[in-house]
Short mmCIF file of C-alpha atoms in Angstrom, two decimals:
data_model
loop_
_atom_site.label_atom_id
_atom_site.label_comp_id
_atom_site.label_asym_id
_atom_site.label_seq_id
_atom_site.Cartn_x
_atom_site.Cartn_y
_atom_site.Cartn_z
CA MET A 1 0.00 0.00 0.00
CA VAL A 2 1.45 3.34 -1.06
CA VAL A 3 0.28 6.60 0.49
CA GLU A 4 1.19 10.18 -0.30
CA PRO A 5 2.34 12.35 2.63
CA GLY A 6 -0.48 14.37 4.13
CA PRO A 7 -0.65 18.15 3.89
CA GLY A 8 0.34 18.69 7.50
CA LYS A 9 2.95 17.25 9.86
CA ALA A 10 1.48 14.96 12.50
CA THR A 11 2.61 15.53 16.07
CA ALA A 12 5.63 13.46 17.08
CA VAL A 13 4.66 13.48 20.76
CA GLY A 14 4.68 9.88 21.90
CA ILE A 15 6.99 8.75 19.10
CA ALA A 16 10.62 7.96 19.91
CA GLY A 17 13.50 8.07 17.49
CA ILE A 18 16.10 5.31 17.65
CA LEU A 19 19.43 6.05 15.99
CA LEU A 20 21.51 2.94 15.40
CA ALA A 21 25.16 4.01 15.59
CA ALA A 22 26.97 0.98 16.97
CA GLY A 23 28.29 -0.70 13.81
CA LYS A 24 31.99 -1.35 13.19
CA GLY A 25 32.08 0.25 9.74
CA ARG A 26 34.73 -2.19 8.48
CA ARG A 27 33.93 -1.53 4.82
CA PHE A 28 34.83 2.13 5.37
CA ASP A 29 38.12 1.34 7.10
CA PRO A 30 39.11 -2.34 7.38
CA ASP A 31 41.77 -1.38 9.94
CA GLY A 32 39.17 0.14 12.22
CA ILE A 33 41.13 3.37 12.66
CA LYS A 34 38.69 5.84 11.12
CA ASN A 35 35.14 5.89 12.44
CA LYS A 36 32.94 6.58 9.44
CA LEU A 37 30.29 8.16 11.66
CA LEU A 38 32.68 10.98 12.53
CA GLN A 39 33.93 11.66 9.01
CA PRO A 40 32.97 15.10 7.69
CA LEU A 41 30.50 15.42 4.85
CA PRO A 42 31.20 17.92 2.05
CA GLY A 43 29.66 20.66 4.20
CA GLY A 44 31.88 19.79 7.18
CA GLU A 45 29.26 18.12 9.38
CA PRO A 46 30.02 14.62 10.73
CA VAL A 47 27.99 11.81 9.19
CA VAL A 48 26.28 10.79 12.42
CA ALA A 49 25.50 14.41 13.36
CA ALA A 50 23.67 14.98 10.09
CA ALA A 51 21.65 11.78 10.59
CA ALA A 52 20.81 12.71 14.16
CA LYS A 53 19.81 16.29 13.35
CA SER A 54 17.39 15.18 10.66
CA LEU A 55 15.70 12.76 13.07
CA HIS A 56 15.75 15.10 16.06
CA SER A 57 14.27 17.99 14.08
CA VAL A 58 11.05 15.99 13.79
CA VAL A 59 11.08 13.65 16.80
CA PRO A 60 11.86 15.41 20.11
CA ARG A 61 12.85 12.20 21.89
CA VAL A 62 15.84 10.50 20.27
CA LEU A 63 17.99 7.72 21.70
CA ALA A 64 21.26 6.83 19.99
CA ILE A 65 22.78 3.40 20.48
CA ILE A 66 26.58 3.41 20.30
CA ARG A 67 29.44 0.97 20.80
CA PRO A 68 31.18 0.78 24.19
CA GLY A 69 34.02 3.26 24.31
CA ALA A 70 32.80 5.39 21.39
CA GLU A 71 33.17 8.57 23.39
CA ASP A 72 33.80 10.80 20.38
CA VAL A 73 30.49 9.68 18.86
CA ALA A 74 28.75 10.17 22.20
CA ASP A 75 30.15 13.70 22.61
CA CYS A 76 29.08 14.62 19.07
CA LEU A 77 25.52 13.46 19.69
CA ARG A 78 25.17 14.91 23.18
CA ARG A 79 25.89 18.36 21.76
CA LEU A 80 22.77 17.91 19.63
CA GLY A 81 20.58 17.04 22.62
CA VAL A 82 20.37 13.35 21.79
CA ASP A 83 20.26 10.74 24.57
CA ILE A 84 23.01 8.11 24.46
CA THR A 85 23.26 4.49 25.50
CA GLU A 86 26.10 2.01 25.04
CA CYS A 87 25.20 -1.47 23.83
CA ALA A 88 27.65 -3.99 25.28
CA SER A 89 26.41 -6.67 22.86
CA ALA A 90 26.71 -4.53 19.70
CA ASP A 91 29.04 -7.09 18.09
CA GLU A 92 26.19 -9.61 18.05
CA GLY A 93 24.49 -7.70 15.23
CA MET A 94 22.05 -4.91 14.48
CA ALA A 95 19.21 -6.63 16.31
CA ALA A 96 21.19 -6.51 19.56
CA SER A 97 21.54 -2.72 19.29
CA LEU A 98 17.90 -2.30 18.28
CA THR A 99 16.46 -4.38 21.10
CA HIS A 100 18.79 -2.71 23.60
CA GLY A 101 17.49 0.71 22.57
CA LEU A 102 13.86 -0.33 22.34
CA ALA A 103 13.91 -1.68 25.88
CA LEU A 104 14.90 1.78 27.11
CA VAL A 105 12.12 3.61 25.24
CA SER A 106 9.50 0.87 25.28
CA ASP A 107 6.92 3.26 26.73
CA ALA A 108 6.65 5.14 23.41
CA ASP A 109 3.62 4.88 21.15
CA GLY A 110 5.86 4.08 18.19
CA TRP A 111 9.40 4.36 16.90
CA ILE A 112 11.29 5.78 13.94
CA ILE A 113 14.32 3.54 13.51
CA SER A 114 17.12 5.41 11.73
CA LEU A 115 20.67 4.50 10.80
CA GLY A 116 23.58 6.63 11.91
CA ASP A 117 25.36 6.22 8.58
CA MET A 118 22.48 7.64 6.51
CA PRO A 119 22.99 11.42 6.75
CA TYR A 120 20.98 12.49 3.70
CA VAL A 121 17.47 11.48 4.82
CA GLN A 122 15.29 14.60 4.76
CA PRO A 123 13.21 15.71 7.78
CA THR A 124 10.12 15.79 5.55
CA THR A 125 10.52 12.05 5.00
CA ILE A 126 10.67 11.40 8.73
CA ALA A 127 7.64 13.63 9.28
CA ALA A 128 5.73 11.65 6.66
CA LEU A 129 6.51 8.42 8.54
CA VAL A 130 5.30 9.94 11.79
CA ASP A 131 2.14 10.97 9.96
CA ALA A 132 1.68 7.40 8.70
CA LEU A 133 1.82 6.11 12.28
CA ALA A 134 -0.70 8.75 13.33
CA ARG A 135 -3.01 7.53 10.56
CA GLY A 136 -2.90 3.99 11.92
CA ALA A 137 0.02 2.28 10.18
CA ASP A 138 1.77 -0.43 12.21
CA ILE A 139 4.79 -0.45 9.88
CA ALA A 140 5.68 2.36 7.47
CA VAL A 141 8.61 2.71 5.09
CA PRO A 142 9.60 5.47 2.64
CA VAL A 143 9.63 4.63 -1.08
CA CYS A 144 11.55 6.56 -3.73
CA ARG A 145 11.67 5.50 -7.38
CA GLU A 146 9.74 2.35 -6.50
CA ARG A 147 12.37 1.20 -4.00
CA ARG A 148 12.02 1.05 -0.24
CA GLY A 149 14.55 2.70 2.02
CA HIS A 150 15.20 3.94 5.55
CA PRO A 151 14.19 4.90 8.18
CA VAL A 152 11.44 2.50 9.16
CA ALA A 153 8.53 3.30 11.48
CA PHE A 154 6.80 0.86 13.84
CA SER A 155 3.80 1.19 16.12
CA ARG A 156 3.49 -0.44 19.55
CA HIS A 157 1.63 -3.31 17.90
CA HIS A 158 4.96 -4.83 16.92
CA LEU A 159 6.90 -4.19 20.14
CA PRO A 160 6.97 -7.85 21.28
CA ARG A 161 8.22 -8.96 17.86
CA LEU A 162 10.83 -6.21 17.75
CA LEU A 163 12.16 -7.12 21.17
CA ALA A 164 12.47 -10.75 20.09
CA LEU A 165 14.74 -9.98 17.11
CA THR A 166 18.20 -11.53 16.93
CA GLY A 167 21.18 -11.49 14.56
CA ASP A 168 22.22 -8.90 11.99
CA MET A 169 19.04 -8.69 9.91
CA GLY A 170 17.38 -6.05 12.05
CA ALA A 171 13.63 -5.89 11.48
CA ARG A 172 13.78 -7.00 7.85
CA ASP A 173 11.78 -10.18 8.45
CA LEU A 174 8.90 -8.21 9.94
CA LEU A 175 8.65 -6.15 6.76
CA ARG A 176 8.23 -9.36 4.80
CA GLU A 177 5.73 -10.99 7.14
CA TYR A 178 3.37 -8.15 8.06
CA PRO A 179 1.45 -5.40 6.23
CA VAL A 180 3.58 -2.36 5.40
CA VAL A 181 2.42 1.13 4.47
CA GLU A 182 4.73 2.55 1.80
CA VAL A 183 5.10 6.32 2.01
CA ALA A 184 5.89 7.91 -1.36
CA THR A 185 8.76 10.42 -1.32
CA ASP A 186 11.15 12.08 -3.75
CA ASP A 187 13.97 11.84 -1.19
CA PRO A 188 16.94 9.86 -2.61
CA GLY A 189 18.59 10.06 0.80
CA ILE A 190 16.51 7.08 1.94
CA HIS A 191 18.87 4.89 -0.12
CA ASP A 192 22.19 6.65 0.55
CA ASP A 193 24.30 5.18 3.32
CA ILE A 194 27.98 5.79 3.94
CA ASP A 195 29.85 2.54 3.44
CA THR A 196 33.08 3.70 1.79
CA VAL A 197 35.20 6.84 1.54
CA ALA A 198 33.87 7.32 -2.00
CA ASP A 199 30.34 7.65 -0.61
CA ILE A 200 31.47 10.84 1.13
CA THR A 201 33.79 12.31 -1.47
CA HIS A 202 31.63 11.70 -4.53
CA ARG A 203 28.07 11.83 -3.32
CA HIS A 204 25.93 14.50 -1.73
CA GLY A 205 22.30 13.74 -1.12
CA GLY A 206 22.24 11.15 -3.88
CA ARG A 207 23.89 13.50 -6.40
CA GLN A 208 27.44 13.50 -7.70
CA ILE A 209 29.52 16.43 -6.54
CA SER A 210 32.82 17.82 -7.72
CA GLY A 211 35.78 19.33 -5.97
#
């Protein structure tokens, strides 16, 4: 089911944002020296800061899940007013970070689950997902050019299933097994994650840049 974003922005009160920022980023730097989340984008802003600001501009309550010892990431996010938690089991996969964060904000009416290495997602996209939850969606995803992307929104209806997730697949299985509302958007940032150095130096919001 595809829906167009409504004319207004639904209130985000009761919705929590979860920013997953606990990955190793080995594709970016196999030696593990450079943290891709802290690398500056063409405008100078760190990757994870741009992702957090987009989410936090729509959802007042945001919890970022980071790796133990990632103090530089924590400091960057705290300056933006984002809450921080360390996931000791982050190496077990994305589901470990997600369930760790969800347990801490399980009182919310729903969640926008964002990735810390996706800095180009537009606030209007996140607002449209919040609106989809307000209209009754239990799962909502943005769609651009007929392809799904991130972030993903869940209502409380799926909390038990989310908390039971394991491994590195995140919530992907739930999107296959249960009805999903697809929110149409022209935001190419829903597909653009930072996996390699080239993703920063040659791409800006889904467009090639020079210089």
